[in-house]
XYZ file of C-alpha atoms in Angstrom:
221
model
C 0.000 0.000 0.000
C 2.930 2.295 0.832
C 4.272 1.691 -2.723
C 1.439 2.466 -4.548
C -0.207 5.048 -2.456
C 2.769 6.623 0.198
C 2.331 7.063 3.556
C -0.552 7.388 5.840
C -2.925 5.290 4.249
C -3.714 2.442 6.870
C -4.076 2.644 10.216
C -0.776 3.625 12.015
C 1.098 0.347 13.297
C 2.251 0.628 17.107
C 4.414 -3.181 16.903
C 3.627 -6.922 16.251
C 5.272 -9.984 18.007
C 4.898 -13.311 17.538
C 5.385 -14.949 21.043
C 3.087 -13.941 23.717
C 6.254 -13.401 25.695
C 7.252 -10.753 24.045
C 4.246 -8.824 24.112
C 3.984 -9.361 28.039
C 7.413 -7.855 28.159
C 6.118 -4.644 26.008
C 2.561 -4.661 27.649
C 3.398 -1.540 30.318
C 5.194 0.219 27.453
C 1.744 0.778 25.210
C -0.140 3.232 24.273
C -3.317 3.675 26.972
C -5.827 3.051 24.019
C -4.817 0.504 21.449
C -6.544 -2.432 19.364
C -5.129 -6.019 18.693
C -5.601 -8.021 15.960
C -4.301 -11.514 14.751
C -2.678 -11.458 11.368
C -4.108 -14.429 10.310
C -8.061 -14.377 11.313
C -10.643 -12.732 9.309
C -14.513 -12.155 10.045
C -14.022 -10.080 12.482
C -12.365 -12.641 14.413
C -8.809 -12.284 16.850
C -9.999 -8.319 17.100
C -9.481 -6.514 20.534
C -10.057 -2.857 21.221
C -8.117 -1.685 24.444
C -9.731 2.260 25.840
C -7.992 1.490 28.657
C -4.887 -0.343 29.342
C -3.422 0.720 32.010
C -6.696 -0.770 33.725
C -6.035 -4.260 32.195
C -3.762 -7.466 34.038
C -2.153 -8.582 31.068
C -2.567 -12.107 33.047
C -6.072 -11.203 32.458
C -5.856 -11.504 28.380
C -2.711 -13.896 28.067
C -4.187 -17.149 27.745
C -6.719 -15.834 24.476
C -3.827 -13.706 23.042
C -1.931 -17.022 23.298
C -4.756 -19.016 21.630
C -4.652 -16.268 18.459
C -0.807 -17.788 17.685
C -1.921 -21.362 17.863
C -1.817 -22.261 14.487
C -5.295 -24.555 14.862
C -6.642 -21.056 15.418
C -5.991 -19.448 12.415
C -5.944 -19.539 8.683
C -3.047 -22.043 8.394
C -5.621 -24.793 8.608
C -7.992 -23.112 5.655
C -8.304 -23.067 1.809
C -6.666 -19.653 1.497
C -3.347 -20.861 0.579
C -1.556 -17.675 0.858
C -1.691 -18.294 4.854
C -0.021 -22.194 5.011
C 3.683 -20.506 4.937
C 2.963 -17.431 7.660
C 3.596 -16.680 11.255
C 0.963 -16.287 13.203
C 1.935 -12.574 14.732
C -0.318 -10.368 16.828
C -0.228 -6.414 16.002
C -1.033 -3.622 17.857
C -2.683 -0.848 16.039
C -3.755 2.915 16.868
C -7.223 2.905 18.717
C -9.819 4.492 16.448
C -12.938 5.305 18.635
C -15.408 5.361 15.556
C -13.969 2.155 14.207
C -14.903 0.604 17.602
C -18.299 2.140 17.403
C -19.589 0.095 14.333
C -18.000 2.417 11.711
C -18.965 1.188 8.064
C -16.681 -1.066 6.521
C -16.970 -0.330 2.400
C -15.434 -3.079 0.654
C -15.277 -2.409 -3.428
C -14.577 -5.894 -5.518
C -11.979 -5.021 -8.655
C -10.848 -7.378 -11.031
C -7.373 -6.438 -12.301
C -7.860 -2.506 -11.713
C -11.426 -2.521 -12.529
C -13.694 -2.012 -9.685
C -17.217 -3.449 -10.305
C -19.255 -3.335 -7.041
C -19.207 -2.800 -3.530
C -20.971 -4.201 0.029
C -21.126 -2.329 3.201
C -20.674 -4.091 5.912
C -22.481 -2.813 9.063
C -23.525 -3.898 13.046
C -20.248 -5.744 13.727
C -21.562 -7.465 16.803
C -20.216 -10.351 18.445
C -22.576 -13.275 18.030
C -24.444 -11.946 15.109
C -24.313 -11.548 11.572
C -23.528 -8.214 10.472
C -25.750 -6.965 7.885
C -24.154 -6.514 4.177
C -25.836 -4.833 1.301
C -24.498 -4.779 -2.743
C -24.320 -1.559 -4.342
C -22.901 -0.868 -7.574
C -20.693 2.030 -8.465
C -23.426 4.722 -9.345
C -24.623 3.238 -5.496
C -27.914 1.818 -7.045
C -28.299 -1.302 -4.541
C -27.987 -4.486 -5.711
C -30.907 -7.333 -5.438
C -27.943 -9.322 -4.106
C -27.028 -11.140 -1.073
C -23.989 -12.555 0.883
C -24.327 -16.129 2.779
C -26.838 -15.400 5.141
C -26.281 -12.134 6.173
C -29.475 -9.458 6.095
C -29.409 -6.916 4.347
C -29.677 -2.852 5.189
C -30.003 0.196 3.126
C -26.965 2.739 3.441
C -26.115 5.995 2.154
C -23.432 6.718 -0.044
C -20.175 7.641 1.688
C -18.296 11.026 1.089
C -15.604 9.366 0.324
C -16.772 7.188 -2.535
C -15.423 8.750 -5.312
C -11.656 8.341 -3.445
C -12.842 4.626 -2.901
C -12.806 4.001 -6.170
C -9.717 6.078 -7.459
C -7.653 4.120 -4.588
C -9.057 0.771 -5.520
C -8.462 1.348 -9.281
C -4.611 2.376 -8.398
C -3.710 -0.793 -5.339
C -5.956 -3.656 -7.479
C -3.749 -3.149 -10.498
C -2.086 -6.815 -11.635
C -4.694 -8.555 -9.571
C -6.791 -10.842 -11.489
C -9.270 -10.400 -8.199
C -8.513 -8.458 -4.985
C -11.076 -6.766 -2.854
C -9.969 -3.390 -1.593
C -11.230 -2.573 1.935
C -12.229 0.831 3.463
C -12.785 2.252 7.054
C -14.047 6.504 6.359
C -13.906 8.200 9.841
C -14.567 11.857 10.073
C -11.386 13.225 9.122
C -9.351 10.497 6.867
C -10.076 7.810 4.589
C -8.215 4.115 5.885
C -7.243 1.377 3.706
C -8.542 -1.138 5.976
C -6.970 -4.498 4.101
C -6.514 -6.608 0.760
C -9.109 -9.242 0.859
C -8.063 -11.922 -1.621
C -10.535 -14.677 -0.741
C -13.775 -13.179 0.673
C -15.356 -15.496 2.931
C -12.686 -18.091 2.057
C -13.829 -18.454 -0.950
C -16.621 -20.492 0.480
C -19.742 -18.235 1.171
C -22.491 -18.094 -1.278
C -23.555 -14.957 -2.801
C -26.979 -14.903 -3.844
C -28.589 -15.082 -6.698
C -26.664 -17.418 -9.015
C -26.826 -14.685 -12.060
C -25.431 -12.370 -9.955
C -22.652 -14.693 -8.567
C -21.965 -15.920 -11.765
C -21.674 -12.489 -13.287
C -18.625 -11.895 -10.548
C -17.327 -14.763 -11.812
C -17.027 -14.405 -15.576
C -15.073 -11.161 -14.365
C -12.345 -12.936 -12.620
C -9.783 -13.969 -15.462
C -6.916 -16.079 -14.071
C -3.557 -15.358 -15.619
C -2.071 -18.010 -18.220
């Protein structure tokens, strides 16, 4: 993302470490408010948002920060083969209050520098399906559904038009990559690359319209 785009684009890094030792060693040196994630879960998964550290017994949080590096815990054991080589790691990223408050999560599906459509992804509540509504890039929804996840009507973000321009420029030489977004008040995040949505598993509803994604995605010879 930093080559194609420069700095400041993603949300800024504070450290990772891949033993829990380590990160019990740094716990009393962190920032107050933080968030940890796993760098190999997805769905929402391995995410912890920290207002108040200093408040916290690392005891308290070791043994599930432990279970995040446990490779039977993460992608290693999927079908998304671009995990079976990595190191489970856990980072440590700048707390962003809205983020942590449900913020929108746009997520606009390119094929080889060619964005096509988007979802929004909204109500990211533990034990519940978030809701996830299609919309295409004149945001027209989209009769369209994802697994089983409701769906929701949303407005159009002010930022849409930069969504686009940024997923045009980071998909480019991707046969399929979904480009990930995060808008807060005052900045635009890149929130990840998403090369196998769902894990390439989930269902999108109907069949035209799933099929019609996939007559887009042209592996290379």
């Amino acid at each position: 993302i930093p080559d194609k785009l420069g700095d400041g684009w993603t949300i800024p890094l504070i450290g990772v470490w891949d033993n829990i030792d380590s990160l019990e060693r740094d716990w009393d040196t962190l920032p107050n408010e933080l968030c940890l994630k796993s760098t190999i879960q997805g769905g929402g998964e391995a995410v912890l948002p920290i207002q108040d550290r200093s408040a916290i017994s690392f005891s308290d949080l070791k043994e599930t920060l432990a279970g995040w590096l446990e490779p039977k815990n993460t992608f290693l054991n999927s079908y998304c083969r671009a995990y079976y080589k990595a190191t489970p790691r856990i980072l440590a990223e700048v707390y962003k209050a809205e983020i942590g408050d449900q913020l929108y999560d746009y997520k606009v599906f390119c094929f080889d520098g060619e964005p096509y459509c988007c979802y929004v992804a909204t109500d990211h509540y533990p034990g519940q399906l978030s809701h996830i509504s299609f919309y295409d890039l004149d945001w027209n929804r989209i009769d369209a559904r994802y697994g089983k996840h409701p769906n929701c009507d949303v407005e159009k973000p002010r930022e849409f038009d930069e969504m686009i321009r940024v997923s045009k420029i980071l998909s480019e030489g991707f046969p399929f990559v979904r480009v990930d977004f995060f808008e807060t008040a005052d900045k635009l995040y890149v929130a990840e690359l998403t090369f196998y949505p769902g894990g390439g598993l989930t269902p999108i509803y109907p069949k035209e319209f799933s099929l019609e994604l996939g007559n887009k995605f042209v592996l290379p010879r």
